[in-house]
Amino acid sequence: MVTRTSYDRPGAADAPSAPSTVLVTGGAGFIGSHACVELLDHGYEVIVVDDYSNSTPQVLTRVERIAGRFVGAVYELDIRDRRSLSAVFDRHSVDAVVHFAAHKAVGESTRMPVRYYDNNVGGTTSLLSAMHEHQVRRLVFSSSCAVYGDAGGGPLDESTPARPASPYASSKALCEQILSDVCRHRPEFVVLCLRYFNPVGAHPSGLLGEDPPGTPDNLMPYVAQVAVGRRKRLPVFGGDYPTPDGTAVRDYLHVMDTVEAHRVALDHLADAPGMRVFNLGTGTGSSVLDLVAAFRSVSGRAIPFEIVERRPGDVPELIADASAVARAWGWRPTRDLSAMCRDAWHFQQLNPHGYAGSARRFGKEE
Ligand code: NAD
Ligand code: WQD
């Protein structure tokens, strides 16, 4: 179902002419919404499809407000609905697709494995069919460090064998396999798989950020909700890991750096045929307590925490060797842990109850 197009709206004619049109699946989600801003800021025409299964339409109003430009069209649909998805490609001359739409909660995937395979793998095959039908051959795919599983310590490069440890991780590894096969047998197809480590933070405006439903699974939104007083204390999962302070170490990456890498990826899609895989990370590990200390420092708030049992499935350390992407495109992240915490805190302060609770604050457009 088309919900709106820029052609219907006042001001659309003033939009700068864009070099090309990018379809963003999952464009209302955490990373997708920041990517839409990045692409609009760089002159792309952006078409969004999202079923809002983990997001809200008002996010896209904020995207447009930040960018000062309209998203070309927004379609509320499940990408597994092949007919509706095909109709989107009929209506727009799409040059490339950035595919974020997926379910992403590792724990939930262990309770609902079929739902995860159906959405993540089924969504991807449906998208590939529609792309094939419409001769759209350029794709940037959201993959994850989750495909590495428990690969041991030290920075992981892209040659690390996949050992997915959850249905979510397996669904991403399967999508990579499918994409690789498609590229092998259809040489005109070009795919960049980006394996993100831990994207966190928010747009510096404080208008866009991470707004998980219910109790956050992930560390940064949990810490932010403790700082703002929505939750009493942070459970720190494990204090006996073989790490400098005993808490688990991850490679946190600012969401703005993450989406800049996608824009750069679009510029480089045509550099080489076939499928290429790149890690997106900083190469720097931070422990849970490092992140808590950084957040405390930027927010000036106490972050009470309690060390509890390890979370099943967690590994002591996951750090990217992100040198391949730097060598290939010269792309390097520029924002440190302090900036990640500062921007996450800004979003949390402006939106203490997430997007829904802050609707009035931002006036009529929401
Ligand atoms: P998100 O849940 O915020 O965004 C995903 C968006 O896709 C949501 O708006 C959701 O409504 C939509 N969606 C889901 N299934 C859909 C379907 N069948 N049809 C249409 N829309 C659908 O997640 P995110 O954090 O922005 O993650 C984006 C992508 O990056 C995902 O593919 C995720 O697996 C991957 N990834 C995320 C992280 C992370 O830590 N956030 C890390 C590595 C990889
Ligand atoms: C980070 C650290 C927790 C919450 C996940 C997915 C991965 C990828 C990135 C999608 C861990 C600890 C957390 C809390 C805590 N996503 N923690 N208390 O697990 O590294 O990666 O996001 O592809 O697939 O698994 O991220 O933010 O959940 O946890 O102590 O309340 O914080 O144990 O060490 P994770 P996270």
Coordinates of C-alpha atoms and ligand atoms in Angstrom, one line a residue:
M1 CA 0.0 0.0 0.0
V2 CA 1.4 3.4 -0.9
T3 CA 1.1 5.7 2.0
R4 CA 2.4 8.8 0.4
T5 CA 4.6 10.1 -2.4
S6 CA 6.5 13.3 -2.7
Y7 CA 4.6 13.9 -5.9
D8 CA 1.5 14.5 -3.9
R9 CA 3.0 17.0 -1.5
P10 CA 3.6 20.7 -1.6
G11 CA 7.3 21.5 -1.9
A12 CA 8.2 18.4 -3.7
A13 CA 9.0 20.3 -6.9
D14 CA 11.7 22.2 -5.0
A15 CA 13.6 19.1 -4.1
P16 CA 17.1 19.1 -5.7
S17 CA 17.5 16.7 -8.6
A18 CA 19.1 13.5 -7.3
P19 CA 21.8 11.5 -9.1
S20 CA 19.9 8.2 -8.5
T21 CA 17.1 6.5 -6.8
V22 CA 17.7 4.1 -3.9
L23 CA 15.0 1.8 -2.4
V24 CA 15.6 1.5 1.3
T25 CA 13.8 -1.5 2.9
G26 CA 13.3 -1.1 6.6
G27 CA 13.9 2.7 6.2
A28 CA 11.8 3.6 9.3
G29 CA 14.0 1.4 11.6
F30 CA 17.0 2.5 13.7
I31 CA 19.8 2.2 11.1
G32 CA 17.5 2.6 8.1
S33 CA 16.1 6.0 9.2
H34 CA 19.6 7.4 9.7
A35 CA 20.6 6.0 6.3
C36 CA 17.6 7.8 4.7
V37 CA 18.9 11.1 6.2
E38 CA 22.4 10.4 4.9
L39 CA 21.2 9.6 1.4
L40 CA 18.8 12.6 1.2
D41 CA 21.7 14.8 2.4
H42 CA 23.8 13.5 -0.5
G43 CA 21.2 14.2 -3.2
Y44 CA 19.7 10.7 -3.6
E45 CA 16.1 10.1 -4.3
V46 CA 14.9 7.8 -1.5
I47 CA 12.0 5.3 -1.7
V48 CA 11.1 3.6 1.6
V49 CA 9.3 0.3 2.2
D50 CA 8.6 -0.7 5.8
D51 CA 5.8 -2.7 7.4
Y52 CA 6.4 -0.9 10.7
S53 CA 6.7 -4.2 12.5
N54 CA 9.5 -2.6 14.6
S55 CA 9.1 1.1 13.9
T56 CA 6.6 3.9 13.4
P57 CA 5.8 6.1 10.4
Q58 CA 6.4 9.3 12.3
V59 CA 10.2 8.5 12.1
L60 CA 10.1 9.3 8.4
T61 CA 8.6 12.8 9.2
R62 CA 11.6 13.4 11.3
V63 CA 13.9 12.1 8.6
E64 CA 12.5 14.7 6.3
R65 CA 12.7 17.4 8.9
I66 CA 16.4 16.8 9.4
A67 CA 17.2 16.5 5.8
G68 CA 15.0 19.4 4.7
R69 CA 13.8 17.2 1.8
F70 CA 11.0 14.7 1.3
V71 CA 11.4 11.0 1.0
G72 CA 10.3 10.3 -2.6
A73 CA 7.7 7.8 -1.6
V74 CA 6.8 5.6 1.4
Y75 CA 5.1 2.2 1.1
E76 CA 3.7 0.4 4.1
L77 CA 4.2 -3.2 3.1
D78 CA 5.8 -6.5 4.1
I79 CA 8.6 -7.2 1.6
R80 CA 7.4 -10.8 1.5
D81 CA 4.3 -9.6 -0.3
R82 CA 5.8 -10.0 -3.7
R83 CA 3.0 -8.4 -5.7
S84 CA 3.0 -5.2 -3.7
L85 CA 6.8 -5.1 -3.7
S86 CA 6.8 -5.6 -7.5
A87 CA 4.4 -2.7 -7.9
V88 CA 6.9 -0.5 -6.1
F89 CA 9.5 -1.4 -8.7
D90 CA 6.9 -0.8 -11.4
R91 CA 6.3 2.7 -10.2
H92 CA 9.9 3.8 -9.6
S93 CA 13.1 3.5 -11.6
V94 CA 15.2 2.1 -8.8
D95 CA 19.0 2.1 -9.4
A96 CA 20.0 0.3 -6.2
V97 CA 18.6 -1.2 -3.0
V98 CA 19.8 -0.9 0.6
H99 CA 18.2 -3.8 2.4
F100 CA 17.8 -3.3 6.2
A101 CA 14.4 -4.9 6.7
A102 CA 14.7 -7.9 9.1
H103 CA 13.9 -9.0 12.6
K104 CA 17.0 -8.6 14.7
A105 CA 16.6 -9.7 18.3
V106 CA 18.9 -12.7 19.0
G107 CA 17.0 -13.9 22.1
E108 CA 13.6 -13.7 20.4
S109 CA 15.0 -15.6 17.4
T110 CA 15.6 -18.6 19.7
R111 CA 12.0 -18.6 20.7
M112 CA 10.6 -18.0 17.2
P113 CA 13.1 -19.5 14.8
V114 CA 10.6 -20.1 12.0
R115 CA 9.4 -16.5 12.2
Y116 CA 13.0 -15.3 11.8
Y117 CA 13.8 -17.5 8.8
D118 CA 10.5 -16.6 7.2
N119 CA 11.0 -12.9 7.6
N120 CA 14.7 -12.5 7.1
V121 CA 15.3 -15.2 4.4
G122 CA 11.9 -15.0 2.9
G123 CA 12.0 -11.2 2.8
T124 CA 15.4 -11.3 1.0
T125 CA 14.3 -13.9 -1.6
S126 CA 11.2 -11.9 -2.3
L127 CA 13.3 -8.8 -2.8
L128 CA 15.7 -10.6 -5.1
S129 CA 12.8 -11.8 -7.2
A130 CA 11.4 -8.3 -7.6
M131 CA 14.8 -6.9 -8.3
H132 CA 15.4 -9.6 -11.0
E133 CA 12.0 -9.0 -12.6
H134 CA 12.8 -5.3 -12.9
Q135 CA 16.5 -5.6 -13.9
V136 CA 17.7 -3.9 -10.7
R137 CA 21.1 -5.4 -10.0
R138 CA 22.7 -3.4 -7.2
L139 CA 22.2 -4.3 -3.5
V140 CA 23.8 -3.3 -0.2
F141 CA 22.8 -5.9 2.4
S142 CA 22.8 -5.5 6.2
S143 CA 24.7 -8.4 7.7
S144 CA 26.0 -8.8 11.2
C145 CA 29.0 -9.8 13.2
A146 CA 26.6 -12.3 14.6
V147 CA 27.5 -14.6 11.7
Y148 CA 30.9 -15.1 13.4
G149 CA 29.4 -16.6 16.5
D150 CA 32.0 -17.4 19.2
A151 CA 35.1 -17.1 17.0
G152 CA 37.6 -16.6 19.9
G153 CA 39.4 -13.4 20.9
G154 CA 41.3 -10.9 18.7
P155 CA 40.0 -8.7 15.9
L156 CA 38.0 -10.7 13.3
D157 CA 38.5 -10.2 9.7
E158 CA 36.1 -11.2 6.9
S159 CA 37.8 -14.6 6.3
T160 CA 36.8 -15.8 9.8
P161 CA 34.5 -18.8 9.2
A162 CA 30.8 -18.3 9.9
R163 CA 29.7 -20.1 13.0
P164 CA 26.2 -18.6 13.6
A165 CA 24.9 -19.4 17.1
S166 CA 21.3 -18.3 16.9
P167 CA 18.4 -18.5 14.3
Y168 CA 18.9 -14.8 13.8
A169 CA 22.6 -15.2 13.0
S170 CA 21.9 -18.2 10.8
S171 CA 19.2 -16.3 8.9
K172 CA 21.9 -13.6 8.1
A173 CA 24.4 -16.3 7.1
L174 CA 21.8 -17.9 4.9
C175 CA 21.0 -14.6 3.2
E176 CA 24.7 -14.1 2.5
Q177 CA 24.9 -17.6 1.0
I178 CA 21.9 -16.9 -1.2
L179 CA 23.3 -13.6 -2.3
S180 CA 26.7 -15.2 -3.1
D181 CA 24.9 -17.9 -5.2
V182 CA 22.9 -15.3 -7.1
C183 CA 26.1 -13.3 -7.9
R184 CA 27.9 -16.5 -9.0
H185 CA 25.1 -17.4 -11.5
R186 CA 24.1 -13.9 -12.5
P187 CA 27.3 -12.0 -13.1
E188 CA 25.4 -8.8 -13.7
F189 CA 24.4 -8.8 -10.1
V190 CA 26.5 -6.7 -7.6
V191 CA 26.2 -7.1 -3.9
L192 CA 28.0 -5.6 -0.9
C193 CA 27.4 -7.4 2.4
L194 CA 28.2 -5.2 5.4
R195 CA 28.7 -7.0 8.6
Y196 CA 28.1 -4.5 11.3
F197 CA 29.5 -5.0 14.8
N198 CA 27.5 -3.0 17.4
P199 CA 25.9 0.1 15.9
V200 CA 24.8 2.6 18.7
G201 CA 24.2 6.3 19.2
A202 CA 21.8 8.6 17.5
H203 CA 21.5 11.5 15.0
P204 CA 23.1 14.5 16.6
S205 CA 19.9 16.5 16.3
G206 CA 18.3 14.2 18.9
L207 CA 15.4 13.6 16.6
L208 CA 16.3 10.1 15.5
G209 CA 17.7 7.3 17.7
E210 CA 17.1 3.8 19.0
D211 CA 13.7 3.2 20.5
P212 CA 13.3 -0.5 21.2
P213 CA 9.9 -1.7 22.3
G214 CA 9.6 -3.0 25.9
T215 CA 12.7 -3.8 27.9
P216 CA 15.8 -3.1 25.8
D217 CA 17.9 -6.2 24.9
N218 CA 20.9 -4.1 23.9
L219 CA 23.3 -2.3 26.2
M220 CA 23.2 1.3 25.0
P221 CA 19.4 1.9 25.1
Y222 CA 19.3 0.1 28.5
V223 CA 22.0 2.5 29.9
A224 CA 20.2 5.5 28.4
Q225 CA 16.9 4.5 30.0
V226 CA 18.6 4.1 33.4
A227 CA 20.2 7.5 33.0
V228 CA 16.8 9.1 32.2
G229 CA 15.2 7.4 35.2
R230 CA 13.0 4.9 33.3
R231 CA 14.8 2.0 34.8
K232 CA 16.4 1.5 38.2
R233 CA 19.7 -0.2 37.4
L234 CA 21.6 -1.8 34.6
P235 CA 22.1 -5.6 34.9
V236 CA 25.6 -6.2 33.8
F237 CA 25.7 -9.7 32.3
G238 CA 28.8 -11.3 33.7
G239 CA 31.8 -9.8 35.6
D240 CA 34.1 -12.8 35.3
Y241 CA 35.0 -12.8 31.6
P242 CA 38.7 -13.0 30.8
T243 CA 38.8 -9.3 29.9
P244 CA 40.6 -6.4 31.7
D245 CA 37.6 -5.5 34.0
G246 CA 35.8 -8.8 33.8
T247 CA 32.9 -7.5 31.7
A248 CA 32.4 -8.4 28.0
V249 CA 34.1 -6.4 25.3
R250 CA 32.4 -5.2 22.1
D251 CA 33.2 -3.0 19.1
Y252 CA 30.6 -0.1 19.3
L253 CA 30.2 1.9 16.1
H254 CA 28.3 5.2 15.8
V255 CA 25.1 4.8 13.8
M256 CA 26.2 7.9 11.8
D257 CA 29.5 6.3 10.9
T258 CA 27.5 3.1 10.0
V259 CA 25.2 4.9 7.6
E260 CA 28.1 7.0 6.1
A261 CA 29.6 3.6 5.1
H262 CA 26.4 2.7 3.3
R263 CA 26.5 5.9 1.3
V264 CA 30.2 5.2 0.4
A265 CA 29.2 1.6 -0.4
L266 CA 26.7 2.9 -3.0
D267 CA 29.4 5.0 -4.6
H268 CA 31.6 1.8 -4.8
L269 CA 29.0 -0.8 -5.8
A270 CA 30.0 -0.8 -9.4
D271 CA 33.8 -1.1 -8.7
A272 CA 33.9 -4.8 -9.0
P273 CA 31.5 -7.6 -10.0
G274 CA 30.0 -10.2 -7.7
M275 CA 29.6 -10.1 -4.0
R276 CA 32.0 -8.5 -1.6
V277 CA 31.8 -8.7 2.2
F278 CA 33.1 -6.0 4.6
N279 CA 33.1 -5.7 8.4
L280 CA 31.9 -2.3 9.8
G281 CA 33.5 -1.6 13.1
T282 CA 36.1 0.7 14.8
G283 CA 38.6 -2.0 15.6
T284 CA 38.4 -0.8 19.2
G285 CA 37.0 -2.9 22.0
S286 CA 35.0 -1.4 24.9
S287 CA 33.8 -3.3 28.0
V288 CA 30.3 -2.9 29.4
L289 CA 31.9 -0.8 32.3
D290 CA 33.8 1.4 29.8
L291 CA 30.5 2.2 28.1
V292 CA 28.8 2.9 31.5
A293 CA 31.7 5.2 32.5
A294 CA 31.6 7.1 29.2
F295 CA 27.8 7.5 29.5
R296 CA 28.1 8.7 33.1
S297 CA 30.7 11.2 32.0
V298 CA 28.7 12.8 29.1
S299 CA 25.3 12.7 30.9
G300 CA 26.4 13.7 34.4
R301 CA 23.9 11.1 35.7
A302 CA 24.6 8.2 38.0
I303 CA 24.2 4.8 36.2
P304 CA 23.5 2.3 39.0
F305 CA 24.4 -1.2 37.9
E306 CA 24.6 -4.7 39.3
I307 CA 26.7 -7.5 38.1
V308 CA 24.5 -10.6 37.4
E309 CA 24.9 -13.9 35.7
R310 CA 26.4 -14.1 32.2
R311 CA 23.7 -13.9 29.4
P312 CA 23.4 -17.2 27.6
G313 CA 25.0 -17.1 24.2
D314 CA 27.3 -14.0 24.9
V315 CA 31.0 -14.2 24.1
P316 CA 33.8 -12.5 26.0
E317 CA 35.0 -10.3 23.1
L318 CA 33.9 -9.3 19.6
I319 CA 36.1 -6.8 17.8
A320 CA 36.2 -6.1 14.1
D321 CA 39.3 -6.0 11.9
A322 CA 37.8 -3.3 9.7
S323 CA 41.0 -2.7 7.7
A324 CA 39.6 -4.2 4.5
V325 CA 36.9 -1.5 4.1
A326 CA 39.5 1.2 4.9
R327 CA 41.8 -0.2 2.2
A328 CA 39.1 -0.6 -0.4
W329 CA 37.3 2.8 0.0
G330 CA 39.3 4.8 2.5
W331 CA 36.3 4.7 4.8
R332 CA 37.1 4.9 8.5
P333 CA 34.7 5.7 11.4
T334 CA 35.4 9.1 13.0
R335 CA 33.2 9.1 16.2
D336 CA 34.4 7.7 19.5
L337 CA 32.5 6.0 22.4
S338 CA 32.0 9.4 24.0
A339 CA 30.3 10.8 20.9
M340 CA 28.1 7.6 20.7
C341 CA 27.0 8.1 24.4
R342 CA 26.5 11.8 24.0
D343 CA 24.2 11.4 21.0
A344 CA 22.3 8.5 22.5
W345 CA 21.8 10.6 25.6
H346 CA 20.6 13.6 23.6
F347 CA 18.0 11.5 21.9
Q348 CA 17.0 9.9 25.2
Q349 CA 16.6 13.3 26.9
L350 CA 14.5 14.7 24.1
N351 CA 12.4 11.5 23.8
P352 CA 12.3 10.1 27.3
H353 CA 9.6 7.7 26.3
G354 CA 10.7 7.0 22.8
Y355 CA 9.0 8.2 19.7
A356 CA 5.4 7.7 20.9
G357 CA 5.8 9.6 24.1
S358 CA 7.5 12.5 22.5
A359 CA 5.0 13.1 19.7
R360 CA 3.5 16.3 21.2
R361 CA 6.9 17.8 21.8
F362 CA 7.7 17.9 18.2
G363 CA 4.4 19.5 17.2
K364 CA 1.8 18.8 14.6
E365 CA 3.7 17.0 11.9
E366 CA 3.8 14.0 14.1
Ligands
NAD1 P1 15.2 -2.1 13.2 O1 14.3 -3.2 13.7 O2 15.2 -0.9 13.9 O3 14.8 -1.8 11.7 C1 14.3 -2.8 10.8 C2 13.2 -2.2 10.0 O4 12.7 -3.2 9.1 C3 12.0 -1.9 11.0 O5 11.5 -0.6 10.6 C4 10.9 -3.0 10.7 O6 9.6 -2.4 10.8 C5 11.3 -3.3 9.2 N1 10.9 -4.6 8.8 C6 11.2 -5.8 9.4 N2 10.7 -6.8 8.7 C7 10.1 -6.3 7.6 C8 9.4 -6.8 6.4 N3 9.2 -8.1 6.3 N4 8.9 -6.0 5.5 C9 9.1 -4.6 5.6 N5 9.7 -4.1 6.7 C10 10.2 -4.9 7.6 O7 16.6 -2.7 13.1 P2 18.0 -2.0 12.9 O8 18.8 -2.0 14.1 O9 17.8 -0.7 12.1 O10 18.7 -3.0 11.9 C11 18.7 -2.9 10.5 C12 19.4 -4.1 9.8 O11 20.7 -4.2 10.3 C13 18.8 -5.4 10.1 O12 18.8 -6.2 9.0 C14 19.6 -6.0 11.2 O13 19.6 -7.4 11.2 C15 21.0 -5.5 10.8 N6 21.9 -5.3 11.9 C16 21.6 -4.6 13.0 C17 22.5 -4.5 14.1 C18 22.2 -3.7 15.3 O14 22.8 -3.8 16.4 N7 21.1 -2.8 15.3 C19 23.7 -5.1 14.0 C20 24.0 -5.9 12.9 C21 23.1 -6.0 11.8
WQD2 C1 26.6 -5.7 24.4 C2 27.2 -6.2 25.8 C3 26.0 -7.9 26.9 C4 22.5 -5.5 27.9 C5 23.9 -7.7 19.5 C6 23.5 -8.9 18.7 C7 24.4 -8.9 17.4 C8 24.3 -7.5 16.7 C9 24.7 -6.4 17.6 C10 22.4 -7.6 15.2 C11 27.1 -7.7 26.0 C12 26.0 -6.6 27.7 C13 23.7 -6.0 27.4 C14 22.3 -5.4 29.3 C15 24.6 -6.0 29.6 N1 22.9 -7.3 16.3 N2 24.7 -6.2 28.3 N3 23.4 -5.6 30.1 O1 24.9 -8.9 22.2 O2 27.1 -7.7 21.5 O3 25.2 -7.9 20.0 O4 23.8 -6.5 18.8 O5 23.0 -8.1 14.3 O6 23.9 -9.9 16.6 O7 23.8 -10.1 19.4 O8 25.0 -6.4 21.9 O9 24.1 -4.5 23.1 O10 23.0 -6.7 23.5 O11 25.3 -6.3 24.4 O12 25.5 -6.3 30.4 O13 21.2 -5.1 29.8 O14 26.5 -5.6 26.8 O15 26.1 -9.0 27.8 O16 28.3 -8.1 26.6 P1 25.6 -7.8 21.5 P2 24.2 -6.0 23.2

